[in-house]
XYZ file of C-alpha atoms in Angstrom:
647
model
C 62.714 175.912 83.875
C 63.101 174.788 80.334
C 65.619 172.183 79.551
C 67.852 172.476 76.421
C 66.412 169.688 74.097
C 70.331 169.614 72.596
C 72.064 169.313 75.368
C 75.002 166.523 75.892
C 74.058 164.180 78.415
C 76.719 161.661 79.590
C 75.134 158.160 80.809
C 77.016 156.012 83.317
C 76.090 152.470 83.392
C 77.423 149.352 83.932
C 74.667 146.951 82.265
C 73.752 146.974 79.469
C 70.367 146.549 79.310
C 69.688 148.615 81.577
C 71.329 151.603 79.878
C 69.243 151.129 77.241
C 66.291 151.181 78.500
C 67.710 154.697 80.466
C 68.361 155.925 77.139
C 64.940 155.071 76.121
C 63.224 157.304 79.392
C 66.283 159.922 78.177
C 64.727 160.343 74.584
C 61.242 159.849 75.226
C 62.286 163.223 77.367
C 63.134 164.715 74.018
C 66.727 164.492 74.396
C 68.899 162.538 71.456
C 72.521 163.578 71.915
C 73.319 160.963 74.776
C 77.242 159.570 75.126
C 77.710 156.263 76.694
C 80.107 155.120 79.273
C 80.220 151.248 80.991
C 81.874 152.435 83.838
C 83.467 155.229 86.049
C 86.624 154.809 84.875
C 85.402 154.981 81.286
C 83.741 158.261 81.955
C 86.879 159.523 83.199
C 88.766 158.738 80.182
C 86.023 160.479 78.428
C 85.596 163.343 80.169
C 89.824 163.892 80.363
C 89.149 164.593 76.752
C 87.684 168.301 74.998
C 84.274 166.477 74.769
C 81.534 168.992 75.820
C 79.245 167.251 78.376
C 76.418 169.049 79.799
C 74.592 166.917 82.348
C 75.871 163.661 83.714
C 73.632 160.643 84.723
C 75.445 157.860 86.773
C 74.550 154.810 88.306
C 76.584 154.373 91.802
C 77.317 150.221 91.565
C 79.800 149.503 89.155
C 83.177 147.693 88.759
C 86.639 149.476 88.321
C 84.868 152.959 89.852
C 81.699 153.554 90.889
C 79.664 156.365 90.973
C 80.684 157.645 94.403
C 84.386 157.867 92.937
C 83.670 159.226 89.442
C 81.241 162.049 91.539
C 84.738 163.177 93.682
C 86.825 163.165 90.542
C 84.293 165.308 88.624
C 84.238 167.854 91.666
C 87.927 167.781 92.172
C 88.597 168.456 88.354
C 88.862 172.035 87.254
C 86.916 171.787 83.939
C 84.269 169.986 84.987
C 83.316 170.774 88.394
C 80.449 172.151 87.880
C 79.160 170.042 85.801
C 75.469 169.203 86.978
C 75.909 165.396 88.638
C 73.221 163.347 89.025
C 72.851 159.756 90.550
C 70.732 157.316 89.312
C 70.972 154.432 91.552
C 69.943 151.496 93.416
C 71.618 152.926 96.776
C 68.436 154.516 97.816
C 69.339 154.308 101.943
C 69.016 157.482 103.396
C 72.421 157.141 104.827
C 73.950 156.854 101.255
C 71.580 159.993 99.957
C 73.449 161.470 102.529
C 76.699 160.478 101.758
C 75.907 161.279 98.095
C 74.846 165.120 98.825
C 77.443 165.882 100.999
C 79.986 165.067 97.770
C 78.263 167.535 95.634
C 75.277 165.864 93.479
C 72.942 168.255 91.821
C 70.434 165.490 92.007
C 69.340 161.727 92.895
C 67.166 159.479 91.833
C 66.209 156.154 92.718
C 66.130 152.840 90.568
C 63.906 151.870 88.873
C 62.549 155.363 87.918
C 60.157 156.928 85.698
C 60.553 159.645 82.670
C 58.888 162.016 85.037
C 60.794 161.468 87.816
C 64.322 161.562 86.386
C 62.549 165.141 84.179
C 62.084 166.725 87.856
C 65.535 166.046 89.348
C 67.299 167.162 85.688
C 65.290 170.450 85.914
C 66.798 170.903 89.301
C 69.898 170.049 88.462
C 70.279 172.406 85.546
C 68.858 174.948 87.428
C 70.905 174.744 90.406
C 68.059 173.743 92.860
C 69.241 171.068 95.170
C 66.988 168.874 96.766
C 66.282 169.750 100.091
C 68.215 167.957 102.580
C 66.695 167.250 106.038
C 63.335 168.824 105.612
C 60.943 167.253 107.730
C 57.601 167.201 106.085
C 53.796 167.218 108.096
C 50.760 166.162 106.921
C 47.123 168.025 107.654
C 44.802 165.267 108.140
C 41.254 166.264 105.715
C 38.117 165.592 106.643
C 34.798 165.465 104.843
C 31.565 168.060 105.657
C 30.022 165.429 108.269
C 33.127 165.150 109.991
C 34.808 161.571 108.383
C 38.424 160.860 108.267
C 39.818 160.727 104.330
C 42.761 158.489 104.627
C 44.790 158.674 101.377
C 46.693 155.650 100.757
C 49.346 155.111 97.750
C 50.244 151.672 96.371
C 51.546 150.245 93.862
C 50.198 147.591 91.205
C 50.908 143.892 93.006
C 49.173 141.623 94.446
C 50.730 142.059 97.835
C 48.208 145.637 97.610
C 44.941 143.799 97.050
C 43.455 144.336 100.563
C 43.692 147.730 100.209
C 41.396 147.076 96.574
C 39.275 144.759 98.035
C 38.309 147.145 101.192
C 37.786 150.070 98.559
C 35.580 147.634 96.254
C 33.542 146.780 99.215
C 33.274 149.994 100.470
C 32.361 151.778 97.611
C 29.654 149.089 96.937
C 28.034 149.320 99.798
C 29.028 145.700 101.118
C 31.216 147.375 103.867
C 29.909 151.179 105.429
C 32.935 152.645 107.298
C 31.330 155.115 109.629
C 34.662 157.316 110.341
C 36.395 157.496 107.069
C 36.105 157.782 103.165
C 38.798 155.879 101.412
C 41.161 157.129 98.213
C 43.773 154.986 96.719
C 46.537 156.145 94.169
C 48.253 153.666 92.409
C 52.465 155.083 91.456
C 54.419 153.985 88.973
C 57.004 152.195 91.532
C 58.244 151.924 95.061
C 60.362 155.202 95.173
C 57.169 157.395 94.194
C 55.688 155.307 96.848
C 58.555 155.961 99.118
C 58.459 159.636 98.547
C 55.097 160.501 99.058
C 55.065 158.880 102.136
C 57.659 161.070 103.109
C 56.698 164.461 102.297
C 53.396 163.879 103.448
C 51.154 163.701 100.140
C 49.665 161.159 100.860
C 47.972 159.409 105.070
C 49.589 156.017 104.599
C 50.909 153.661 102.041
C 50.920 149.575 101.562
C 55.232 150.016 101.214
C 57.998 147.358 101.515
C 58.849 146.961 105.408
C 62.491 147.839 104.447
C 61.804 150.613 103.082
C 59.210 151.901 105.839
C 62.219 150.990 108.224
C 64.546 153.135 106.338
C 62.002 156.001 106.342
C 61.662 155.986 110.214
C 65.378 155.984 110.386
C 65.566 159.107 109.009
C 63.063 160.443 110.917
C 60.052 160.504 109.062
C 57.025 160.020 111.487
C 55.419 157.278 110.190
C 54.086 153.928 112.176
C 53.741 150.375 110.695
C 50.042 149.154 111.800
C 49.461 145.931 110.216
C 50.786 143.636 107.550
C 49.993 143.800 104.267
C 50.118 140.286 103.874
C 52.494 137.377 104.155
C 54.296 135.396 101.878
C 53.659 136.679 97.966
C 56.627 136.412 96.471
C 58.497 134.204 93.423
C 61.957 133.458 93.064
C 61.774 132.477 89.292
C 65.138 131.221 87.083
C 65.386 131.772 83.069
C 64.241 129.174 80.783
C 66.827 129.235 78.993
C 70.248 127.796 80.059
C 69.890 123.887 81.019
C 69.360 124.422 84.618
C 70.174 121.322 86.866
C 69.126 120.533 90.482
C 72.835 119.227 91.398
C 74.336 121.873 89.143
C 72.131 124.807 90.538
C 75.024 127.059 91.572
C 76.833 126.960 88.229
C 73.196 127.752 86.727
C 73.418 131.354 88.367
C 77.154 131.527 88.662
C 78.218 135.231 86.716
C 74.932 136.058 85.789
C 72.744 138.981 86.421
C 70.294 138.493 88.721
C 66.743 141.070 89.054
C 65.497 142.374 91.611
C 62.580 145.402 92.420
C 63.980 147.352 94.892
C 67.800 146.819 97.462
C 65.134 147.309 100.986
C 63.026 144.911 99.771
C 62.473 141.188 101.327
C 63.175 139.927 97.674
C 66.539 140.819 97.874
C 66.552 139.479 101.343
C 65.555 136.133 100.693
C 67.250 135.614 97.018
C 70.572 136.402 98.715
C 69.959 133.716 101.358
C 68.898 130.812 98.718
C 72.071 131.960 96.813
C 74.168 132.187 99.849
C 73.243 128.517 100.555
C 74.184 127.421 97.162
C 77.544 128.480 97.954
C 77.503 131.281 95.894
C 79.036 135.226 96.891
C 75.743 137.587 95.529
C 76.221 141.240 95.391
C 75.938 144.299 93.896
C 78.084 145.642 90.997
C 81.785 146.764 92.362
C 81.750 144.478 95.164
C 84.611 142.810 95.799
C 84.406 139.074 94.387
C 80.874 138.758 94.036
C 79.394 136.109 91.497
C 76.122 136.532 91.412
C 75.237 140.618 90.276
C 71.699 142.287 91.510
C 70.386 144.546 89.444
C 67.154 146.571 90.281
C 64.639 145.934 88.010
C 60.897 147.778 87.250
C 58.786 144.598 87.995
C 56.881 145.323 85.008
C 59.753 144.838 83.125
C 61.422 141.957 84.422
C 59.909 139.384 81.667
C 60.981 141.515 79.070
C 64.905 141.913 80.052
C 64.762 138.228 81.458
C 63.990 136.894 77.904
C 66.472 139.312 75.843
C 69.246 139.154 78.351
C 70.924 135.449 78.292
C 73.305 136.731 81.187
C 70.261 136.915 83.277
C 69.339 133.994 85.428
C 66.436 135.022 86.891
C 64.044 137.455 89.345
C 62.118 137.318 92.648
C 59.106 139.403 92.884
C 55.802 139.728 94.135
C 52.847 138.382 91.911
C 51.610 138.051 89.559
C 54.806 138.716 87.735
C 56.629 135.577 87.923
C 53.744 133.011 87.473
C 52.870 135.368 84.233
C 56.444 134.529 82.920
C 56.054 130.795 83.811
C 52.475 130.712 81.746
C 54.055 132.901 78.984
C 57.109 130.350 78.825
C 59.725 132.835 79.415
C 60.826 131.665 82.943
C 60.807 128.585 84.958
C 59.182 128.196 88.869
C 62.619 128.283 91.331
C 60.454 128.514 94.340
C 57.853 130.267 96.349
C 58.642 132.795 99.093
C 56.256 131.048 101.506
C 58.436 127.539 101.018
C 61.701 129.037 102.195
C 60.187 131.261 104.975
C 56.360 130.481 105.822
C 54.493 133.387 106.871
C 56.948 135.839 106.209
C 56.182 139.519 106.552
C 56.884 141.680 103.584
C 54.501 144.746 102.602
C 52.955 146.593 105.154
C 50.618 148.980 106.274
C 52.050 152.413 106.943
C 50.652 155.877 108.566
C 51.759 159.109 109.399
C 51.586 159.921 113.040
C 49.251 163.365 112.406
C 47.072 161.291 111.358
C 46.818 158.596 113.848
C 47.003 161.351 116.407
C 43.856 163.017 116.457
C 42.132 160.243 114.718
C 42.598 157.113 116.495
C 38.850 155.767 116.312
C 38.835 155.878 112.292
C 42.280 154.445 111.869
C 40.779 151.684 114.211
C 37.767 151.159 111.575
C 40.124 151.592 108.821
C 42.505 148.655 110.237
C 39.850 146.373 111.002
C 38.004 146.336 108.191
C 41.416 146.150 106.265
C 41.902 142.767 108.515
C 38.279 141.978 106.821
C 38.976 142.084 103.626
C 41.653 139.939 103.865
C 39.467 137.386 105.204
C 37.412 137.990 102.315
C 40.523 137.338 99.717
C 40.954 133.929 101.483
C 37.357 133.173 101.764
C 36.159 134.211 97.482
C 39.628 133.719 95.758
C 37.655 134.283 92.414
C 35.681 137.183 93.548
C 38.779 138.956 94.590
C 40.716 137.737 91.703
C 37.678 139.571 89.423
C 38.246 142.809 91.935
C 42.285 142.364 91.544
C 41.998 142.665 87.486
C 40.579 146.579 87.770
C 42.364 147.672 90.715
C 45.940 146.852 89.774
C 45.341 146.772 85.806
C 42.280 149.077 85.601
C 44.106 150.386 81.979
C 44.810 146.339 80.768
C 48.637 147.499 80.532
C 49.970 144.429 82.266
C 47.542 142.238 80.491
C 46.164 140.443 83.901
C 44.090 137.835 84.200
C 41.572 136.644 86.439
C 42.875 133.315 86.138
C 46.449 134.294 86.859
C 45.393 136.054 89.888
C 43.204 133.221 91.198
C 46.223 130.744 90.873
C 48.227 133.210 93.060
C 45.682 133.569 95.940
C 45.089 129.825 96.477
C 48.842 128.721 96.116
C 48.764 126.717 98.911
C 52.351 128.725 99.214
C 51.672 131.644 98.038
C 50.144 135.241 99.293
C 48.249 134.657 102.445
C 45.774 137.835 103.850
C 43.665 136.222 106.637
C 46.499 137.093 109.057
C 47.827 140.467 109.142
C 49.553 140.572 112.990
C 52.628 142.265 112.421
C 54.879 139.944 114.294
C 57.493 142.007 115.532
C 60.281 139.185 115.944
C 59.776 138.104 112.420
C 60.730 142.130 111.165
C 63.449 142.077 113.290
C 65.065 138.870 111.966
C 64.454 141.046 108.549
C 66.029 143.624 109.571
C 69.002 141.830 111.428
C 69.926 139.870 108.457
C 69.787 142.847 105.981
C 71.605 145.019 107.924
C 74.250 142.504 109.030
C 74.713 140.103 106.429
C 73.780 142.380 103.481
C 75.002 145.775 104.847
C 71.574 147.244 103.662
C 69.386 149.696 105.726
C 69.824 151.109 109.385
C 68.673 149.250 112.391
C 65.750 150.816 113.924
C 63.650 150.366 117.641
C 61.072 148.277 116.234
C 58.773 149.082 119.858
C 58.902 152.933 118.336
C 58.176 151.904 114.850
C 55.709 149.040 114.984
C 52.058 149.658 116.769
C 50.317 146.906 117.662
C 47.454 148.379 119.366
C 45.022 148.501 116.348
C 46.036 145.433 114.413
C 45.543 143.305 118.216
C 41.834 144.747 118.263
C 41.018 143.921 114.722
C 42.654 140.584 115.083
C 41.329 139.770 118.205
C 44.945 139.252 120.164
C 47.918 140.695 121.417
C 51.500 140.228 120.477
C 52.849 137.827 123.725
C 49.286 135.551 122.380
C 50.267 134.978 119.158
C 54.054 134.840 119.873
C 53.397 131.338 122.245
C 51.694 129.894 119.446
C 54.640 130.122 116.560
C 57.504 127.794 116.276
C 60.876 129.038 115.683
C 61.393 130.232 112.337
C 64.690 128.069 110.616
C 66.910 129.547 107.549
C 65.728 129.318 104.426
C 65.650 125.807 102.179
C 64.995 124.442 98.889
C 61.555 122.952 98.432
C 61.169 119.235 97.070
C 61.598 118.708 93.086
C 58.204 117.157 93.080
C 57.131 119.845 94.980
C 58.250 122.291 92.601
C 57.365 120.469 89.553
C 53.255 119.954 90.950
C 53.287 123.968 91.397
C 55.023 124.851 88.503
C 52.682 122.670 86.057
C 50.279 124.160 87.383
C 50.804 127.877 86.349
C 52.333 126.463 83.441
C 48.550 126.078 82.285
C 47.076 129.333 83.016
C 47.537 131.090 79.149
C 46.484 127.827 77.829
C 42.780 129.053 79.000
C 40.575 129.342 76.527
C 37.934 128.649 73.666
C 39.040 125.770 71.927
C 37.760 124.267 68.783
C 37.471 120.698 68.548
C 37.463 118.085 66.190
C 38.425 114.535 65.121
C 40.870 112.090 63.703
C 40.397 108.633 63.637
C 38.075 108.233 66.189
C 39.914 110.498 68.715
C 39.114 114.660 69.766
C 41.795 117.410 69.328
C 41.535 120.786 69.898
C 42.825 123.902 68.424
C 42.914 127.520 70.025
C 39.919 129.687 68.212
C 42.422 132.225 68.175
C 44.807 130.895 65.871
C 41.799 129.763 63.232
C 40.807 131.683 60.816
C 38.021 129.908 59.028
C 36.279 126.652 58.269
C 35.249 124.913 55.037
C 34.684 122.065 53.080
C 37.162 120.119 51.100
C 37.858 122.217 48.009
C 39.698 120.997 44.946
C 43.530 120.866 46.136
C 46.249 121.321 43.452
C 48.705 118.825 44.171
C 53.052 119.867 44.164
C 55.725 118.105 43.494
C 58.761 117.148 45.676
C 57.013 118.322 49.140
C 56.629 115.415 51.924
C 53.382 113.130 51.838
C 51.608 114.712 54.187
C 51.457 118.170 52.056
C 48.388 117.414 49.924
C 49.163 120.411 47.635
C 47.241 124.229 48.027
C 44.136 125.527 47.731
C 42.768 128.779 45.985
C 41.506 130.694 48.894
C 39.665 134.271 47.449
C 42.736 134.360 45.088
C 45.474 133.689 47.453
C 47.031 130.037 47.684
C 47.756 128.413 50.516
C 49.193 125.289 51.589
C 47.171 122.014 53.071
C 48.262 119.394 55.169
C 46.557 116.209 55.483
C 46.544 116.127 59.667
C 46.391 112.421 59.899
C 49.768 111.858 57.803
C 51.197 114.593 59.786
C 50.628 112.848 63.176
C 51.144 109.911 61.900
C 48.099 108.195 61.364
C 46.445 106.056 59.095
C 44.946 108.252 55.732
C 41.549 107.922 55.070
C 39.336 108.910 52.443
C 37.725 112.310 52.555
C 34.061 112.133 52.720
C 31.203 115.025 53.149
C 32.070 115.452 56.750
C 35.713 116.324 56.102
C 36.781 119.869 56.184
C 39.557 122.244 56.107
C 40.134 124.101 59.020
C 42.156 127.805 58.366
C 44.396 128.723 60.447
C 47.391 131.125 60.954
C 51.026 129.774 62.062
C 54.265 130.928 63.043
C 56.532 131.008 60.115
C 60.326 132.840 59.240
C 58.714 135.967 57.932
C 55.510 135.976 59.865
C 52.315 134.471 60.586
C 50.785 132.952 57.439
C 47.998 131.188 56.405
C 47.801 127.035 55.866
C 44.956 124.515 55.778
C 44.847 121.113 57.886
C 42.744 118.314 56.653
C 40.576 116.820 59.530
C 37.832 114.074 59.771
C 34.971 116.479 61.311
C 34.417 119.474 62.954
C 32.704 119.308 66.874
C 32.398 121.835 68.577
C 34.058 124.808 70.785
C 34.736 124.455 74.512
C 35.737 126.647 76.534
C 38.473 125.057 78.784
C 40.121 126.627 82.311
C 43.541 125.704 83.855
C 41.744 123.197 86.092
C 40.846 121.676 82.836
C 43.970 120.975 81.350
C 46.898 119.195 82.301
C 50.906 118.905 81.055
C 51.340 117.149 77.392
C 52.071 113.085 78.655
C 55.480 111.777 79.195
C 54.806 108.733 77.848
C 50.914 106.971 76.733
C 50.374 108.530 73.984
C 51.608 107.302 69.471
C 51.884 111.267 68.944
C 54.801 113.308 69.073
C 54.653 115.144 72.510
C 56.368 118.355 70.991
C 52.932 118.925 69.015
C 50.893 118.797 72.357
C 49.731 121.772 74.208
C 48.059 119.656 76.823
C 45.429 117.274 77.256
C 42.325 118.880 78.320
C 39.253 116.489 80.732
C 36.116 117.693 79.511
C 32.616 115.426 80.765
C 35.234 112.656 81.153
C 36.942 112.764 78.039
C 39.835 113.588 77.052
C 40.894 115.840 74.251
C 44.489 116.496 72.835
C 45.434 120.659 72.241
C 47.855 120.647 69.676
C 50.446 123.257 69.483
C 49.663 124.529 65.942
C 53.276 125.947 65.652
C 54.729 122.895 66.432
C 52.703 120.574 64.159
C 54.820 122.299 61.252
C 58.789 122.938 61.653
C 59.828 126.258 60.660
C 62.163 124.449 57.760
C 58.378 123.052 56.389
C 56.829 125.645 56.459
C 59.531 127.571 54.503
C 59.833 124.676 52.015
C 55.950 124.801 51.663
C 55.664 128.334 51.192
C 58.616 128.213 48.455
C 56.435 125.137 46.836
């Protein structure tokens, strides 16, 4: 049915960043007349009053009253009982979709969702058509004319998926021939589209979070787990902003918000046990005495609400995510999943028993040449790095690069593929802590759930092998400073790759990006200005707009020089109050353009160099020598550049 584009829609959320960007999904909807309350208990006090509400969206985790209690009030209340209810929350567990239901919701949905999602459940809701509860879905396996399985797999767009990319890029180029099935991947938005199609059977299988594959076969969804996905993958990543100190770590995240993609999840898992070990209580909103607040996050977004919320302290997610924030300067490395837990299981392979029934031979080929291709990842980082840029950004909307991706598949911490066993002691200590500590998911019989038949024959052993051969796995830890630092530095450097344009001063070769230059000339007649500091030479008529020029030398503090018929002016654009505007430096001669990689270039010098280190990008090793990137925006304060522009 149609929904009333001017209807009242009351919005129930605790943070507030988060409600806006629900009031964002609301609008894009076409729906404008949205009321805001922080809290249950504030939605109470506005709901006591005449206000006509229509529809309310809550979020279940939130001080004073939560969702759950605001739901029973809003039933129990004469005027508004039948107001359609729906929760929009983190509590995905079946148990508390359960709970939820039997209290009267019209409707649930998941964090973090999408406009379409939350536009199915509010048609439902207005119309009166509850979810099904309990319906137990099948799935009719498909075949092709000659007879070939077609396994349809959904995924989502990390790095922890790439075997499933790689195995389709190999397959559909010929490099691998599966004999018993044709492949089709579909990439969703985020886990709970993942989750659900799992469930009712749209799709043969899906690369999930374990936690949430365990919570599925709690509630009886016939699904097996097959083989990992991979191990190890994730970042645990703290805002730049904020001083942090090693000694001072838990005051760092002490009251903050803290994000995470999904409550099953392993990131939540192993962010609660570094922040445990710090001393500190974490938790979800309306907990009792928590200090450290989870909030479920779209990965995708995570940069974005990291940087514009200052009560944030940080995120752990899979990659690419976090070392995208480190290169972009937005976030700082904490550590990497593989240094607190090595090997750790996390994604994994996932398929519905209808179709392993009848099909047990092409789920076979389909596992092992899955096990192949993450051999393959291991062997050609940079091959599957190029595959990795089309299969998880094939629209450029999260602005990967093969650079980024490389970095992240030969971390010497970071996502391993050449070993996909499913261990099942290692998911049980998973689910043990979650379920214990946390008081997140159901425990499950793992011997029901987990199938090691076809992951043994593609790996070439069996469960009791590979069990004698690994150590006792110990709690969680923080890695070394240095470390840290090394790995950090490292990723640091990756959107410092680029062309380059160098030149010289006094006898020594800078570089420039070639994106932030707009032209080159000779020296043109400069019109010197009064009261402006030495190393402004004046401006320059430039196609009949001025601009101002900098003498480069003066401004780094070297020696001036006379100009001579090698000299030029070198355009370029900087960051100023209002803008990006034009300015000319003044340098000896013009070289040449390089094009430099993150291998290339290394972290501006502590120390051993006359130049102000704020004004270094890095120092870049090119056929032995070395060549200083300035920082363009740095090279001129934001105070200069105003009192340049003002002349």
């Amino acid at each position: 049915m149609s929904l009333d584009p001017n209807m009242i829609i009351l919005l129930v959320e605790d943070s507030e960043i988060m409600r806006k960007m629900e009031i964002k999904i609301i609008n894009d909807l076409g729906f404008s007349n949205v009321l805001e309350a922080k809290d249950g208990q504030d939605a109470i006090d506005q709901l006591k009053t005449d206000q006509k509400v229509d529809l309310i969206i809550s979020d279940w985790n939130m001080p004073i009253k939560d969702g759950y209690e605001l739901l029973l009030w809003v039933r129990a209340d004469a005027k508004r009982k039948e107001t359609p209810f729906i929760m929009a929350t983190a509590q995905g567990e079946r148990t508390q979709v359960t709970k939820a239901k039997e209290a009267g919701i019209s409707g649930m949905v998941s964090k973090p969702f999408t406009s379409e999602e939350l536009q199915n459940v509010m048609g439902a809701a207005i119309s009166g058509e509850a979810a099904e509860n309990g319906k137990t879905y099948t799935r009719t396996p498909q075949t092709t004319a000659d007879g070939r399985l077609k396994i349809k797999m959904g995924h989502i767009q990390i790095t922890d998926h790439l075997v499933l990319g790689v195995l389709k890029h190999l397959a559909d180029t010929g490099h691998f021939k599966p004999e018993l099935f044709t492949l089709e991947t579909e990439c969703m938005a985020t886990w709970n589209q993942v989750a659900g199609s799992l469930e009712k059977g749209e799709v043969d299988g899906s690369l999930v979070l374990a936690p949430i594959a365990m919570d599925l076969f709690s509630a009886g969804v016939p699904i097996k787990l097959l083989l990992l996905a991979h191990k190890n993958g994730s970042i645990f990543v703290r805002n730049k902003k904020g001083g942090f100190q090693q000694e001072k770590a838990a005051d760092f995240f002490r009251d903050k918000d803290f994000y995470i993609p999904h409550r099953l999840s392993m990131h939540h898992m192993l962010a609660h046990m570094y922040l445990k070990e710090l001393g500190l209580k974490p938790g979800v909103p309306g907990e009792d005495g928590i200090n450290v607040c989870f909030e479920v996050v779209p990965p995708v977004k995570m940069p974005e609400f990291l940087g514009q919320n200052q009560d944030a302290c940080g995120f752990m997610v899979a990659e690419p995510i976090g070392t995208k924030s480190i290169a972009g300067g937005i976030a700082d490395l904490q550590f990497l999943s593989g240094q607190v837990w090595p090997g750790h299981p996390c994604c994994v392979v996932t398929l519905r028993e209808e179709v392993i029934k009848d099909h047990e031979p092409a789920i076979q080929e389909f596992i092992s040449l899955l096990v192949e291709a993450g051999k393959f990842i291991k062997e050609k980082p940079a091959v599957a790095a190029e595959i990795a840029v089309s299969f998880l950004d094939p629209d450029g909307n999260l602005g990967l690069r093969q650079s980024v991706l490389k970095n992240v598949l030969t971390e010497p911490h970071g996502i391993t593929t050449h070993d996909l066993f499913p261990v099942k002691e290692d998911l049980k200590r998973m689910l043990d802590y979650m379920h214990h500590d946390m008081g997140v998911g159901q425990l499950i019989d793992l011997d029901k759930f987990v199938d090691t038949s076809f992951a043994g024959k593609a790996c070439g052993y069996t469960a009791p092998e590979l069990a004698d051969t690994k150590e006792p796995q110990k709690g969680p830890h923080t890695p070394s400073p240095a470390a840290l630092a090394k790995d950090a530095a490292a990723k640091a450097m990756l959107e410092k790759e680029g062309k380059y344009l160098t030149f010289s001063l006094d006898g020594e070769e800078f570089g420039l990006s070639i994106l932030r230059i707009v032209e080159i000339m000779g020296v043109l007649p400069i019109t010197p200005v009064p009261r402006v500091p030495e190393f402004f030479k004046g401006v320059i008529n430039l196609r009949g707009k001025v601009i101002p020029v900098i003498d480069l030398r003066l401004r780094l503090g070297i020696e001036e020089t006379e100009y001579t018929d090698r000299t030029c002016i070198i355009v370029v654009e900087t960051q100023a109050p209002d803008g990006l505007v034009k300015s000319g430096i003044v340098v000896d001669s013009v070289n040449e353009v390089v094009n430099l990689t993150a291998e290339n270039i290394e972290p501006a010098p502590a120390f051993g160099t006359s130049l102000d280190t704020s004004y270094i990008m890095g120092m870049a090793k090119v056929d032995e020598k070395v060549k200083v990137l300035l920082e363009i925006d740095q090279v001129l304060s934001e105070e200069e550049m105003a009192q340049a522009m003002g002349f």
